[in-house]
mmCIF file of C-alpha atoms in Angstrom:
data_model
loop_
_atom_site.group_PDB
_atom_site.id
_atom_site.type_symbol
_atom_site.label_atom_id
_atom_site.label_comp_id
_atom_site.label_asym_id
_atom_site.label_seq_id
_atom_site.Cartn_x
_atom_site.Cartn_y
_atom_site.Cartn_z
ATOM 1 C CA MET A 30 -7.097 -12.056 -7.308
ATOM 2 C CA LYS A 31 -9.759 -10.949 -7.845
ATOM 3 C CA VAL A 32 -10.155 -7.408 -9.259
ATOM 4 C CA ASN A 33 -12.829 -5.452 -9.050
ATOM 5 C CA VAL A 34 -13.188 -2.371 -10.759
ATOM 6 C CA HIS A 35 -15.638 -0.216 -10.379
ATOM 7 C CA ALA A 36 -16.616 3.150 -12.692
ATOM 8 C CA VAL A 37 -17.966 6.637 -11.320
ATOM 9 C CA GLY A 38 -19.815 8.663 -12.423
ATOM 10 C CA PHE A 39 -18.286 6.883 -16.991
ATOM 11 C CA SER A 40 -17.912 4.576 -18.314
ATOM 12 C CA VAL A 41 -13.908 2.360 -18.402
ATOM 13 C CA ASP A 42 -12.649 1.014 -21.915
ATOM 14 C CA ARG A 43 -11.129 -2.592 -21.843
ATOM 15 C CA LYS A 44 -7.298 -1.606 -21.492
ATOM 16 C CA LEU A 45 -7.637 0.539 -18.422
ATOM 17 C CA VAL A 46 -9.372 -1.916 -16.411
ATOM 18 C CA ASP A 47 -6.050 -5.074 -18.239
ATOM 19 C CA PHE A 48 -3.657 -2.276 -16.629
ATOM 20 C CA ILE A 49 -5.336 -2.208 -13.267
ATOM 21 C CA GLN A 50 -5.582 -5.457 -13.279
ATOM 22 C CA GLN A 51 -2.102 -6.672 -14.466
ATOM 23 C CA ARG A 52 -0.577 -4.308 -11.753
ATOM 24 C CA LEU A 53 -2.379 -5.384 -8.888
ATOM 25 C CA ASP A 54 -1.943 -9.082 -9.794
ATOM 26 C CA LYS A 55 2.199 -7.549 -8.987
ATOM 27 C CA LEU A 56 1.673 -7.368 -5.093
ATOM 28 C CA GLU A 57 0.991 -10.736 -4.334
ATOM 29 C CA LYS A 58 4.771 -10.902 -4.690
ATOM 30 C CA PHE A 59 4.807 -8.909 -1.772
ATOM 31 C CA TYR A 60 1.997 -10.261 -0.057
ATOM 32 C CA ASP A 61 0.113 -14.252 -0.901
ATOM 33 C CA LYS A 62 -2.553 -13.780 0.853
ATOM 34 C CA ILE A 63 -4.635 -10.523 -1.319
ATOM 35 C CA VAL A 64 -9.106 -12.154 -1.291
ATOM 36 C CA SER A 65 -9.497 -9.503 -3.445
ATOM 37 C CA SER A 66 -9.394 -5.797 -3.918
ATOM 38 C CA ASP A 67 -12.156 -2.943 -5.077
ATOM 39 C CA VAL A 68 -10.526 -0.214 -7.779
ATOM 40 C CA PHE A 69 -12.613 3.270 -7.924
ATOM 41 C CA LEU A 70 -12.368 5.355 -10.753
ATOM 42 C CA LYS A 71 -13.435 9.533 -10.766
ATOM 43 C CA VAL A 72 -13.385 12.080 -12.470
ATOM 44 C CA GLU A 73 -13.038 15.110 -9.971
ATOM 45 C CA LYS A 74 -14.869 18.044 -11.295
ATOM 46 C CA THR A 75 -12.174 20.726 -10.498
ATOM 47 C CA SER A 76 -9.963 23.822 -12.820
ATOM 48 C CA GLU A 77 -6.437 22.257 -12.462
ATOM 49 C CA LYS A 78 -5.034 19.026 -14.098
ATOM 50 C CA GLU A 79 -5.174 16.131 -11.483
ATOM 51 C CA ASN A 80 -8.253 15.846 -11.709
ATOM 52 C CA LYS A 81 -8.334 11.353 -11.696
ATOM 53 C CA MET A 82 -8.340 9.730 -8.409
ATOM 54 C CA VAL A 83 -7.754 5.782 -8.424
ATOM 55 C CA GLU A 84 -9.339 4.447 -4.521
ATOM 56 C CA LEU A 85 -7.506 1.006 -4.095
ATOM 57 C CA LYS A 86 -8.891 -1.051 -1.383
ATOM 58 C CA ILE A 87 -7.307 -4.032 -1.241
ATOM 59 C CA HIS A 88 -8.690 -7.333 1.595
ATOM 60 C CA VAL A 89 -6.953 -9.929 3.053
ATOM 61 C CA PRO A 90 -7.301 -11.960 6.005
ATOM 62 C CA GLY A 91 -7.892 -9.523 9.291
ATOM 63 C CA ASP A 92 -7.931 -6.273 7.792
ATOM 64 C CA ASP A 93 -8.133 -4.426 5.015
ATOM 65 C CA PHE A 94 -6.094 -1.372 3.157
ATOM 66 C CA VAL A 95 -7.108 1.995 1.462
ATOM 67 C CA VAL A 96 -4.978 3.527 -1.381
ATOM 68 C CA LYS A 97 -6.536 6.946 -2.312
ATOM 69 C CA LYS A 98 -3.905 8.458 -4.922
ATOM 70 C CA GLN A 99 -5.449 11.601 -7.630
ATOM 71 C CA CYS A 100 -3.305 12.596 -10.975
ATOM 72 C CA LYS A 101 -2.988 13.211 -14.422
ATOM 73 C CA SER A 102 -3.970 10.025 -15.397
ATOM 74 C CA PHE A 103 -6.143 7.199 -14.544
ATOM 75 C CA GLU A 104 -2.246 5.248 -15.229
ATOM 76 C CA GLU A 105 -0.441 7.478 -13.061
ATOM 77 C CA ALA A 106 -2.375 7.350 -10.129
ATOM 78 C CA THR A 107 -2.908 3.504 -9.726
ATOM 79 C CA GLU A 108 0.889 2.880 -10.621
ATOM 80 C CA LEU A 109 1.367 5.342 -7.230
ATOM 81 C CA ALA A 110 -1.738 3.995 -5.257
ATOM 82 C CA ALA A 111 0.407 0.178 -6.265
ATOM 83 C CA GLU A 112 3.526 1.308 -5.165
ATOM 84 C CA SER A 113 2.431 2.620 -1.939
ATOM 85 C CA LEU A 114 0.512 -1.180 -0.859
ATOM 86 C CA GLU A 115 3.045 -2.621 -1.931
ATOM 87 C CA ARG A 116 5.419 -0.874 1.570
ATOM 88 C CA LEU A 117 1.933 -1.374 3.745
ATOM 89 C CA LEU A 118 1.893 -5.102 2.574
ATOM 90 C CA VAL A 119 5.857 -6.633 3.196
ATOM 91 C CA LYS A 120 5.186 -4.168 6.135
ATOM 92 C CA ARG A 121 1.861 -6.323 6.613
ATOM 93 C CA LYS A 122 3.763 -9.622 6.105
ATOM 94 C CA GLU A 123 6.617 -8.374 8.790
ATOM 95 C CA LYS A 124 4.634 -7.521 11.462
ATOM 96 C CA ILE A 125 2.832 -11.352 10.964
ATOM 97 C CA ARG A 126 6.861 -12.998 11.002
ATOM 98 C CA VAL A 127 7.717 -11.533 14.002
#
């Protein structure tokens, strides 16, 4: 699957891009028709520690899924967003089967 990582307002290091790629590749176990995905990384300007925002957009034929998560680290936010997408993709697959 093609994963496009967009860092808004900063540059992202290779380790984080590799982590995101590996985590999103696991989504293909749940739904094999994923065309591509866009990942937007943002740092919110707040005094809170949980200021890292990850927005995942997954493109599947006939639909797009968008999940936003905000956590203390990009890795944690990516993990939570990917788990939410797993649930969405399983629901989509079941709906198509019926």
